[in-house]
PDB file of C-alpha atoms in Angstrom:
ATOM      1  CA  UNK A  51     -48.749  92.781  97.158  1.00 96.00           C
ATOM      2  CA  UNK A  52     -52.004  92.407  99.435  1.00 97.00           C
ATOM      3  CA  UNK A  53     -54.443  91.280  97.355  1.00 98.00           C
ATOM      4  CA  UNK A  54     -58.087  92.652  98.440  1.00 98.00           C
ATOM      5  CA  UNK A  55     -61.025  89.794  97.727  1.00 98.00           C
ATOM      6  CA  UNK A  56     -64.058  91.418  97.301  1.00 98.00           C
ATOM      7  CA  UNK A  57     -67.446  89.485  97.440  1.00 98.00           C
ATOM      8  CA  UNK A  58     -70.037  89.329  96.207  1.00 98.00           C
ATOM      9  CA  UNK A  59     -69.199  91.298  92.894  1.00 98.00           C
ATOM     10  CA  UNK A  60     -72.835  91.896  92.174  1.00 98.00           C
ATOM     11  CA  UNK A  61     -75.891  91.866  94.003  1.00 97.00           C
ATOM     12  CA  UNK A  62     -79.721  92.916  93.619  1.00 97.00           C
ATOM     13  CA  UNK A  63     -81.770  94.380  96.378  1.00 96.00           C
ATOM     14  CA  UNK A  64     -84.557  96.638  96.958  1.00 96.00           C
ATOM     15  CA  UNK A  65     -84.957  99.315  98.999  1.00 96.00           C
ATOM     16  CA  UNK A  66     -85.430  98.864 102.364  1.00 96.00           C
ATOM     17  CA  UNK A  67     -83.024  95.858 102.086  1.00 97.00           C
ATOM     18  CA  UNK A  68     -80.109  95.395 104.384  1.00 97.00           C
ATOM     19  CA  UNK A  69     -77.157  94.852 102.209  1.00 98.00           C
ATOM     20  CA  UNK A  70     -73.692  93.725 103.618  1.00 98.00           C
ATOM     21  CA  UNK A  71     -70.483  93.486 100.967  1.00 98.00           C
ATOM     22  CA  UNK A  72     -67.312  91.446 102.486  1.00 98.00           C
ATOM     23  CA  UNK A  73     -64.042  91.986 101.779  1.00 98.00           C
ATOM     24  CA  UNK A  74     -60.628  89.687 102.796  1.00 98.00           C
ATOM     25  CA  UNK A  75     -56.975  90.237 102.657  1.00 98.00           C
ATOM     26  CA  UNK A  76     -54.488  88.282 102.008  1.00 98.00           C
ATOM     27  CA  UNK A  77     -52.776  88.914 105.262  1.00 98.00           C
ATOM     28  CA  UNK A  78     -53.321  91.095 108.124  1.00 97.00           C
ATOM     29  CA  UNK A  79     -53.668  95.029 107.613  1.00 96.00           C
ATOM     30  CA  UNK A  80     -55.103  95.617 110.649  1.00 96.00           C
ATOM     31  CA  UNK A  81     -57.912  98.304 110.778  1.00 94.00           C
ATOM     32  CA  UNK A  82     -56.240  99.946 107.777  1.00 95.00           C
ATOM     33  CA  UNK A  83     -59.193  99.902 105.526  1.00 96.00           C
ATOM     34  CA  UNK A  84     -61.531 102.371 103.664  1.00 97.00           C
ATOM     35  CA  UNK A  85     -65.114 101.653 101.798  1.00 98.00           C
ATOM     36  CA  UNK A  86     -65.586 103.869  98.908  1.00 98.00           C
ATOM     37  CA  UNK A  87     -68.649 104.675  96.877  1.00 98.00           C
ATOM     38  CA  UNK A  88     -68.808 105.235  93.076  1.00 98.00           C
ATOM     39  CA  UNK A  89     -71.718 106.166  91.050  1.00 98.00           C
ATOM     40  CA  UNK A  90     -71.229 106.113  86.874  1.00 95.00           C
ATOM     41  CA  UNK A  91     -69.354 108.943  85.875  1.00 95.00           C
ATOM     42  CA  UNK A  92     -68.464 110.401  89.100  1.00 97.00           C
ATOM     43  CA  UNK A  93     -65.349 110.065  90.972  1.00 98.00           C
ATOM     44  CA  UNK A  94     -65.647 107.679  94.286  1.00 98.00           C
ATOM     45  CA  UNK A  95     -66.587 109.180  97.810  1.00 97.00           C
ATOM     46  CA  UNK A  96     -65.151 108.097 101.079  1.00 97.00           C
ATOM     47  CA  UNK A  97     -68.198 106.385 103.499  1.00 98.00           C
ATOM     48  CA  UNK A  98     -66.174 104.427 105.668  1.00 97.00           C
ATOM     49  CA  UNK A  99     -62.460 104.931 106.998  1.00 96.00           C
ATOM     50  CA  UNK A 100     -60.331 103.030 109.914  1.00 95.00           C
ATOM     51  CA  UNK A 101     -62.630 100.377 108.963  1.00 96.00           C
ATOM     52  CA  UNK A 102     -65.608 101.106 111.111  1.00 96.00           C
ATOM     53  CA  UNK A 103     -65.625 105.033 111.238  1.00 95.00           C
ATOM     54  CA  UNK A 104     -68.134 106.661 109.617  1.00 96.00           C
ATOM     55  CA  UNK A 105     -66.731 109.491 107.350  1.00 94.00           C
ATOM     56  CA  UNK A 106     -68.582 112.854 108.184  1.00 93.00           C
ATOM     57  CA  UNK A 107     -71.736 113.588 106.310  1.00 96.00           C
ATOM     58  CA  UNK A 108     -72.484 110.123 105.375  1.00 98.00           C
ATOM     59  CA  UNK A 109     -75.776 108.477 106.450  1.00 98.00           C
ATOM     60  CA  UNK A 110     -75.813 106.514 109.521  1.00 98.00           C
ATOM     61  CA  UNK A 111     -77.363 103.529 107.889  1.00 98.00           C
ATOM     62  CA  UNK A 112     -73.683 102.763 106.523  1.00 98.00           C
ATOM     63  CA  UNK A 113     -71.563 101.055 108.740  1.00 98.00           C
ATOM     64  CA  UNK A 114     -68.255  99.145 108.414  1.00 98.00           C
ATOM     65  CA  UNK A 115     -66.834  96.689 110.716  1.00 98.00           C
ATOM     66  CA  UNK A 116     -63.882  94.137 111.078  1.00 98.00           C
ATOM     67  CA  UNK A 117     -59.868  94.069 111.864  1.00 97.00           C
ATOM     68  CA  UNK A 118     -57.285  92.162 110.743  1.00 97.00           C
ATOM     69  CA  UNK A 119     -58.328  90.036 107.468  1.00 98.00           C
ATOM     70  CA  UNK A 120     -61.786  89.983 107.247  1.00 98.00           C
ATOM     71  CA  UNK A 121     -64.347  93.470 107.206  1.00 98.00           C
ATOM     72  CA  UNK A 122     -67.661  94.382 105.839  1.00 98.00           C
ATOM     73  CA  UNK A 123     -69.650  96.953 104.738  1.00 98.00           C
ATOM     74  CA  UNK A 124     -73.024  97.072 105.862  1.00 98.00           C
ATOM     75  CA  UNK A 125     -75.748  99.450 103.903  1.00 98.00           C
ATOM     76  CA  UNK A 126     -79.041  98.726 107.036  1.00 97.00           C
ATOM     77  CA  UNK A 127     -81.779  99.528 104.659  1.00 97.00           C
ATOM     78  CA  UNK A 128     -80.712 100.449 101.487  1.00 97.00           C
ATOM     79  CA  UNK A 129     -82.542 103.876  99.429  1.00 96.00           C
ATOM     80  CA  UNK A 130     -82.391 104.712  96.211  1.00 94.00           C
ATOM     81  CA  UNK A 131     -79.679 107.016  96.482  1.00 95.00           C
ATOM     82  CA  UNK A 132     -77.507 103.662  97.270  1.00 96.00           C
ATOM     83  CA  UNK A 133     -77.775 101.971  93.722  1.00 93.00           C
ATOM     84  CA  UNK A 134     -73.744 102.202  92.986  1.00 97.00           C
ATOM     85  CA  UNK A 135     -70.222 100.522  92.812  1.00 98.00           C
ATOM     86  CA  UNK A 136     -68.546  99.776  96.243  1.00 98.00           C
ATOM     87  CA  UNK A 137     -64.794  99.341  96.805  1.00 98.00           C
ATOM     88  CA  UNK A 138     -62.375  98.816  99.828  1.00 98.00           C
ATOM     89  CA  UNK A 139     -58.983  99.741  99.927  1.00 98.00           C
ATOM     90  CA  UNK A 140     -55.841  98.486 102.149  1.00 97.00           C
ATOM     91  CA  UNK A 141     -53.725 101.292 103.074  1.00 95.00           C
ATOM     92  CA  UNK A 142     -51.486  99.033 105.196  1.00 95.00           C
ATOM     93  CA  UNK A 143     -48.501  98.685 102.923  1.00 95.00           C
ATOM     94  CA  UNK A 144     -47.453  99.755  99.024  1.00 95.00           C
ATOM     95  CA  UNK A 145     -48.858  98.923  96.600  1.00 97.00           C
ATOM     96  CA  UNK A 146     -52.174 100.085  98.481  1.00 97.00           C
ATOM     97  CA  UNK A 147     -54.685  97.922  96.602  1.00 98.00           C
ATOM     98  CA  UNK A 148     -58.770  98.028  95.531  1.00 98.00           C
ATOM     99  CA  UNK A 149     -60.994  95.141  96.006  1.00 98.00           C
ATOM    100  CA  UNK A 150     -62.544  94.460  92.640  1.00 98.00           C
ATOM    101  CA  UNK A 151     -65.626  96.315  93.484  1.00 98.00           C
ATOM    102  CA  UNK A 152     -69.602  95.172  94.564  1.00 98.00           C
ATOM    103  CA  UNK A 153     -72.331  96.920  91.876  1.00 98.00           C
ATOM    104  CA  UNK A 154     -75.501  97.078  93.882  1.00 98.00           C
ATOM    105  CA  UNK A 155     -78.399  97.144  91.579  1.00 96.00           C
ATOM    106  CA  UNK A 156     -82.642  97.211  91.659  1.00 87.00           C
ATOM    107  CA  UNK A 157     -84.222  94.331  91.994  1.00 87.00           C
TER     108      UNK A 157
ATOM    109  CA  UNK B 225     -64.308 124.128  99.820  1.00 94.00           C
ATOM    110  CA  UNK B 226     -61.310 121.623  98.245  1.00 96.00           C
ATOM    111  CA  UNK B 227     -61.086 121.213  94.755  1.00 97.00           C
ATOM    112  CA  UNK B 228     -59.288 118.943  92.611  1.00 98.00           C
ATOM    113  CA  UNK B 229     -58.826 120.046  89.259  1.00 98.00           C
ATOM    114  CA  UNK B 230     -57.141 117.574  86.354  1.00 98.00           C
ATOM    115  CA  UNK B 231     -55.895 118.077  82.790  1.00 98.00           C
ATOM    116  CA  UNK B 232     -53.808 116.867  80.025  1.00 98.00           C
ATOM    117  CA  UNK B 233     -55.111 113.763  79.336  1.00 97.00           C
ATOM    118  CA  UNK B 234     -56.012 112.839  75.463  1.00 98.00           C
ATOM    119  CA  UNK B 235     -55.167 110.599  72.591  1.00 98.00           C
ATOM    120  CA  UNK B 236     -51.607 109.170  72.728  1.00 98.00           C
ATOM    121  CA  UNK B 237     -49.860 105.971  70.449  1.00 98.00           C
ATOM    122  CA  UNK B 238     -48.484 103.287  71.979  1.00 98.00           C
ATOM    123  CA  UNK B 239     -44.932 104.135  73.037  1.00 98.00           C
ATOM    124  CA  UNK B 240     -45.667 107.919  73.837  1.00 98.00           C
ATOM    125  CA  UNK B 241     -46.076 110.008  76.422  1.00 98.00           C
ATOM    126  CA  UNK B 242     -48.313 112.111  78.284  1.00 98.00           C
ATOM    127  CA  UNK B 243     -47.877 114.440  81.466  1.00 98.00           C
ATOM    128  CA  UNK B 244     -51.162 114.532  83.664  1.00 98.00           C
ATOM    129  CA  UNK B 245     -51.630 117.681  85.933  1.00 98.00           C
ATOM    130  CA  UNK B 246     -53.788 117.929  88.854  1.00 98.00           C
ATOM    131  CA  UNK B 247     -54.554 121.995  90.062  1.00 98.00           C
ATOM    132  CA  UNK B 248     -55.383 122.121  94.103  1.00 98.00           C
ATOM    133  CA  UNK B 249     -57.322 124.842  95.934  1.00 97.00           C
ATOM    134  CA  UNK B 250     -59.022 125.442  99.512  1.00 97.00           C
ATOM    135  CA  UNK B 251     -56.145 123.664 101.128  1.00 95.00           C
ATOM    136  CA  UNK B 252     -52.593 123.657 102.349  1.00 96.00           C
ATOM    137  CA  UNK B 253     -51.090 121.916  99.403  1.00 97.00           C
ATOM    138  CA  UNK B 254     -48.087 121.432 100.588  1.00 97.00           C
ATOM    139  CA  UNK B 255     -49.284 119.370 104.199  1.00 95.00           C
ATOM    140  CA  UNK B 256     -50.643 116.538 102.277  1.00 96.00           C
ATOM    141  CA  UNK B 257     -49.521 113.623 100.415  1.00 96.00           C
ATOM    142  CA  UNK B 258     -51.096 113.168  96.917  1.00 97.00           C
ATOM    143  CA  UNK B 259     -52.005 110.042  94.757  1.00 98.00           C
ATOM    144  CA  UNK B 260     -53.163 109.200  91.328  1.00 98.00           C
ATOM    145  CA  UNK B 261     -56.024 106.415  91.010  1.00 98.00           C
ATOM    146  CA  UNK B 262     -57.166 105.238  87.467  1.00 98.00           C
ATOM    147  CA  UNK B 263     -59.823 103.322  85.945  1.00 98.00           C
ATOM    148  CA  UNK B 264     -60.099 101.503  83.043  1.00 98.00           C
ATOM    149  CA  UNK B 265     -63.105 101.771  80.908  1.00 97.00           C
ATOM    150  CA  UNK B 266     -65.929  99.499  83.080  1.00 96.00           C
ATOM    151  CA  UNK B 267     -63.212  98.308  85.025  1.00 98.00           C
ATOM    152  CA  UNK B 268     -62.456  98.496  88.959  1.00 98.00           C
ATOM    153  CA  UNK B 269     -60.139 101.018  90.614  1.00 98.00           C
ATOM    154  CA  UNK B 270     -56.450 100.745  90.631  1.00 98.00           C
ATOM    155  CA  UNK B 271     -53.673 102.934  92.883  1.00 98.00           C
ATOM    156  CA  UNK B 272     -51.056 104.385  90.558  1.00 98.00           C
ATOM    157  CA  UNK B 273     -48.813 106.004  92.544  1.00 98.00           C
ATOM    158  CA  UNK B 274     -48.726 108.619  95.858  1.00 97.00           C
ATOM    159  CA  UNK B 275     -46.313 110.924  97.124  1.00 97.00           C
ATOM    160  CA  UNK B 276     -45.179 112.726 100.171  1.00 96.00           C
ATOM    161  CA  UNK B 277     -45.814 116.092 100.892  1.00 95.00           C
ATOM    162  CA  UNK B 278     -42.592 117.393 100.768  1.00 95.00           C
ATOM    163  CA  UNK B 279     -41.634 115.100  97.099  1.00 94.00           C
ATOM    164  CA  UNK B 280     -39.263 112.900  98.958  1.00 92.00           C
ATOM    165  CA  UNK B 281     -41.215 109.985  99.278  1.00 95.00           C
ATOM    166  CA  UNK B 282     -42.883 108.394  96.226  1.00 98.00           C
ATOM    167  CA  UNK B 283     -44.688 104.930  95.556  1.00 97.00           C
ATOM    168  CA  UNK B 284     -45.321 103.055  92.093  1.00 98.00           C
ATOM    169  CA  UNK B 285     -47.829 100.415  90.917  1.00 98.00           C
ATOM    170  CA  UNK B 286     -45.801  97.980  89.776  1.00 97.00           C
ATOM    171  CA  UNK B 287     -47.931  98.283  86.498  1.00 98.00           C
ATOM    172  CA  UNK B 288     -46.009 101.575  86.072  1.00 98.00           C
ATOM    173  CA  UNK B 289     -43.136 101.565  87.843  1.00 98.00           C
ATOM    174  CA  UNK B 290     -40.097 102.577  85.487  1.00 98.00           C
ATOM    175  CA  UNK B 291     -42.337 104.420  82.774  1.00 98.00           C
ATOM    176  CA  UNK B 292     -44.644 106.867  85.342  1.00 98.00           C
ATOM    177  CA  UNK B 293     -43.615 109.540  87.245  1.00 98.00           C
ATOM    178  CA  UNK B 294     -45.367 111.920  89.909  1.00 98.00           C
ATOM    179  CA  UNK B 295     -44.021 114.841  90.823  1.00 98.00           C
ATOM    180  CA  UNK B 296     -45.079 117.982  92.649  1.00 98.00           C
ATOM    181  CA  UNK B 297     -44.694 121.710  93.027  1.00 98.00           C
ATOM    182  CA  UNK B 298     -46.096 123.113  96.051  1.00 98.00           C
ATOM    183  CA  UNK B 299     -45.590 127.136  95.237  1.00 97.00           C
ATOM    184  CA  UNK B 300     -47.905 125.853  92.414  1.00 98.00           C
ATOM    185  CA  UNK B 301     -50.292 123.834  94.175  1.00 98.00           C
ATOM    186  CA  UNK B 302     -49.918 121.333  91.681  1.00 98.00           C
ATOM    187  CA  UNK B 303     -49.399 117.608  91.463  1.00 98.00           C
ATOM    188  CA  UNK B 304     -48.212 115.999  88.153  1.00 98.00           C
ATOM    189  CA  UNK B 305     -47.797 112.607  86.083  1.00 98.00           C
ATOM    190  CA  UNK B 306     -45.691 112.088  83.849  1.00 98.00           C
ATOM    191  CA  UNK B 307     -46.248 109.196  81.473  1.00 98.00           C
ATOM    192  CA  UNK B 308     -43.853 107.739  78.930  1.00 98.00           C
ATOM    193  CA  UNK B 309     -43.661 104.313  77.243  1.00 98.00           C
ATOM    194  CA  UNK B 310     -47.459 104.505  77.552  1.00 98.00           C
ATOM    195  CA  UNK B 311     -49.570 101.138  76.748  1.00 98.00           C
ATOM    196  CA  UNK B 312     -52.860 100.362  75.668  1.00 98.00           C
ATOM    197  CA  UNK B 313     -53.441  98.856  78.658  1.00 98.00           C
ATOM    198  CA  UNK B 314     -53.034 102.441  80.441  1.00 98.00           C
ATOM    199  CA  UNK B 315     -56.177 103.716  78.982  1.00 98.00           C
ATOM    200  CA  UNK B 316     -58.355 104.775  81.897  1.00 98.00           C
ATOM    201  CA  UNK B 317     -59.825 107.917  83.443  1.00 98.00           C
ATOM    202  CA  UNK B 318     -56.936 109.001  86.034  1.00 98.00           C
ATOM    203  CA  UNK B 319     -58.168 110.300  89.304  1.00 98.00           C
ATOM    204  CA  UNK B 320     -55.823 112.802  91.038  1.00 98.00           C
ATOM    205  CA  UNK B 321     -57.052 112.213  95.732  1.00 98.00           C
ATOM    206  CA  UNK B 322     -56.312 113.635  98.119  1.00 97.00           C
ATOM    207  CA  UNK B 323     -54.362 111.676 101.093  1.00 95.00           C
ATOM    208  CA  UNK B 324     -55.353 112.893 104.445  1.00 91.00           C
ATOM    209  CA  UNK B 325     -53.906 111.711 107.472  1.00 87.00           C
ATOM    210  CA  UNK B 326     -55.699 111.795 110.990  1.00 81.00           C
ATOM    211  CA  UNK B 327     -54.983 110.007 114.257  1.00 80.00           C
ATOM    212  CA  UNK B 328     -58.552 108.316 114.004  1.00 78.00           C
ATOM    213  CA  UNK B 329     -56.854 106.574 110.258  1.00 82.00           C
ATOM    214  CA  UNK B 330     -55.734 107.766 107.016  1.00 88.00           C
ATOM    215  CA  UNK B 331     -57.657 107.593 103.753  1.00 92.00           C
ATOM    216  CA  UNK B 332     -58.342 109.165 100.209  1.00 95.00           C
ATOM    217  CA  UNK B 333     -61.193 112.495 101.084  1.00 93.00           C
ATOM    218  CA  UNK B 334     -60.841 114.352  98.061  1.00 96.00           C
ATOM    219  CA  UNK B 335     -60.654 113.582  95.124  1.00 97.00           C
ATOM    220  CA  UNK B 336     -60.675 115.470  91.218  1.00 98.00           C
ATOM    221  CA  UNK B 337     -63.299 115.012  88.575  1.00 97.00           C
ATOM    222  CA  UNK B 338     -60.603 112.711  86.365  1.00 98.00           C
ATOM    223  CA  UNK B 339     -59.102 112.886  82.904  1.00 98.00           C
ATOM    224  CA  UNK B 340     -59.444 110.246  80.386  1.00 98.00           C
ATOM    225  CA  UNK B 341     -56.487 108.549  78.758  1.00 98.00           C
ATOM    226  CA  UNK B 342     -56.928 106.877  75.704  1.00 98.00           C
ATOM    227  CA  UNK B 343     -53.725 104.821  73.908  1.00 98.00           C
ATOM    228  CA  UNK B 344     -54.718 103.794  70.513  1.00 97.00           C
ATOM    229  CA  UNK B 345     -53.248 103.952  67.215  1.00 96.00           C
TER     230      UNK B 345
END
């Protein structure tokens, strides 16, 4: 199975910050990788799809980027609204896999 | 507006079983292939299992493979798991998604509320 590395698995910012969460494969997958958001209780929402496209409705100050092993999420200046648990997810083969999440709190 | 809607989950003992439904609306059930995603109490996300839109194809964690089951009925709009042998270690909320498939990439856009598994004696 691919394993996803996510880093770092915590962070604290403030708002305004620029924030940027990495995650690595364990082999190649491409551009087949989505960033998800999850907030306590809720279920996660898509921001980020094909790697770097931005899923519709989502602010423009989240952006993904990368290809083949290596990709990051990048929240530009980070609001309120952004405290949460990040994910990505490799779609290129079964078992699709989860990184082990980034929980972005207040500093 | 798409809506995910799951049910069944509960209290089970070690060694039972469970089946976990997931009611669909505001789409073409049938087009789309459909996943479970669960997540242990203050743990990270984990894939269970997806299949195809037609039932043909299906996939398996290997952390369930041989005990878990998904299934679907599209005149229902329905997706299902079915969960025997279950393990403490499946205690999680289960997330029924949505799979949706573009030419610009393919990813999870819908997904239900979740149901909460717990397996305890």
């Amino acid at each position: 199975a691919i394993q996803m590395t996510q880093s770092p698995s915590s962070l604290s910012a403030s708002v305004g910050d620029r924030v940027t969460i990495t995650c690595r494969a364990s082999q190649d997958i491409r551009n087949y990788l989505g960033w998800y958001q999850q907030k306590p209780g809720k279920a996660p929402k898509l921001l980020i799809y094909a790697a770097s496209s931005l899923q519709s409705g989502v602010p423009s100050r989240f952006s993904g980027s990368g290809s083949g092993t290596d990709f990051t999420l990048t929240i530009s200046s980070l609001q309120p609204e952004d405290f949460a648990t990040y994910y990505c997810l490799q779609h290129y083969t079964y078992p699709l896999t989860f990184g082990g999440g980034t929980r972005v709190e207040i500093k | 507006e798409v809506q995910l809607l799951e049910s069944g989950g509960g209290l089970v003992q070690p060694g039972g079983s469970l089946r976990l439904s997931c009611a669909a609306s505001g789409l073409t059930f049938s087009t789309y292939a459909m996943s479970w995603v669960r997540q242990a109490p203050g743990k990270g996300l984990e894939w269970v299992s997806t299949i195809g839109r037609s039932g043909d194809n299906t996939y398996y964690a290997d952390s369930v493979k041989g005990r878990f089951t998904i299934s679907r009925d599209n005149s229902k709009n329905t997706l299902y798991l079915q969960m025997n042998s279950l393990r403490a270690e499946d205690t999680a909320v289960y997330y029924c998604a949505k799979w949706a498939v573009s030419g610009r990439g393919n990813y999870f856009d819908y997904w239900g509320q979740g149901t909460l598994v717990t397996v305890s004696s």
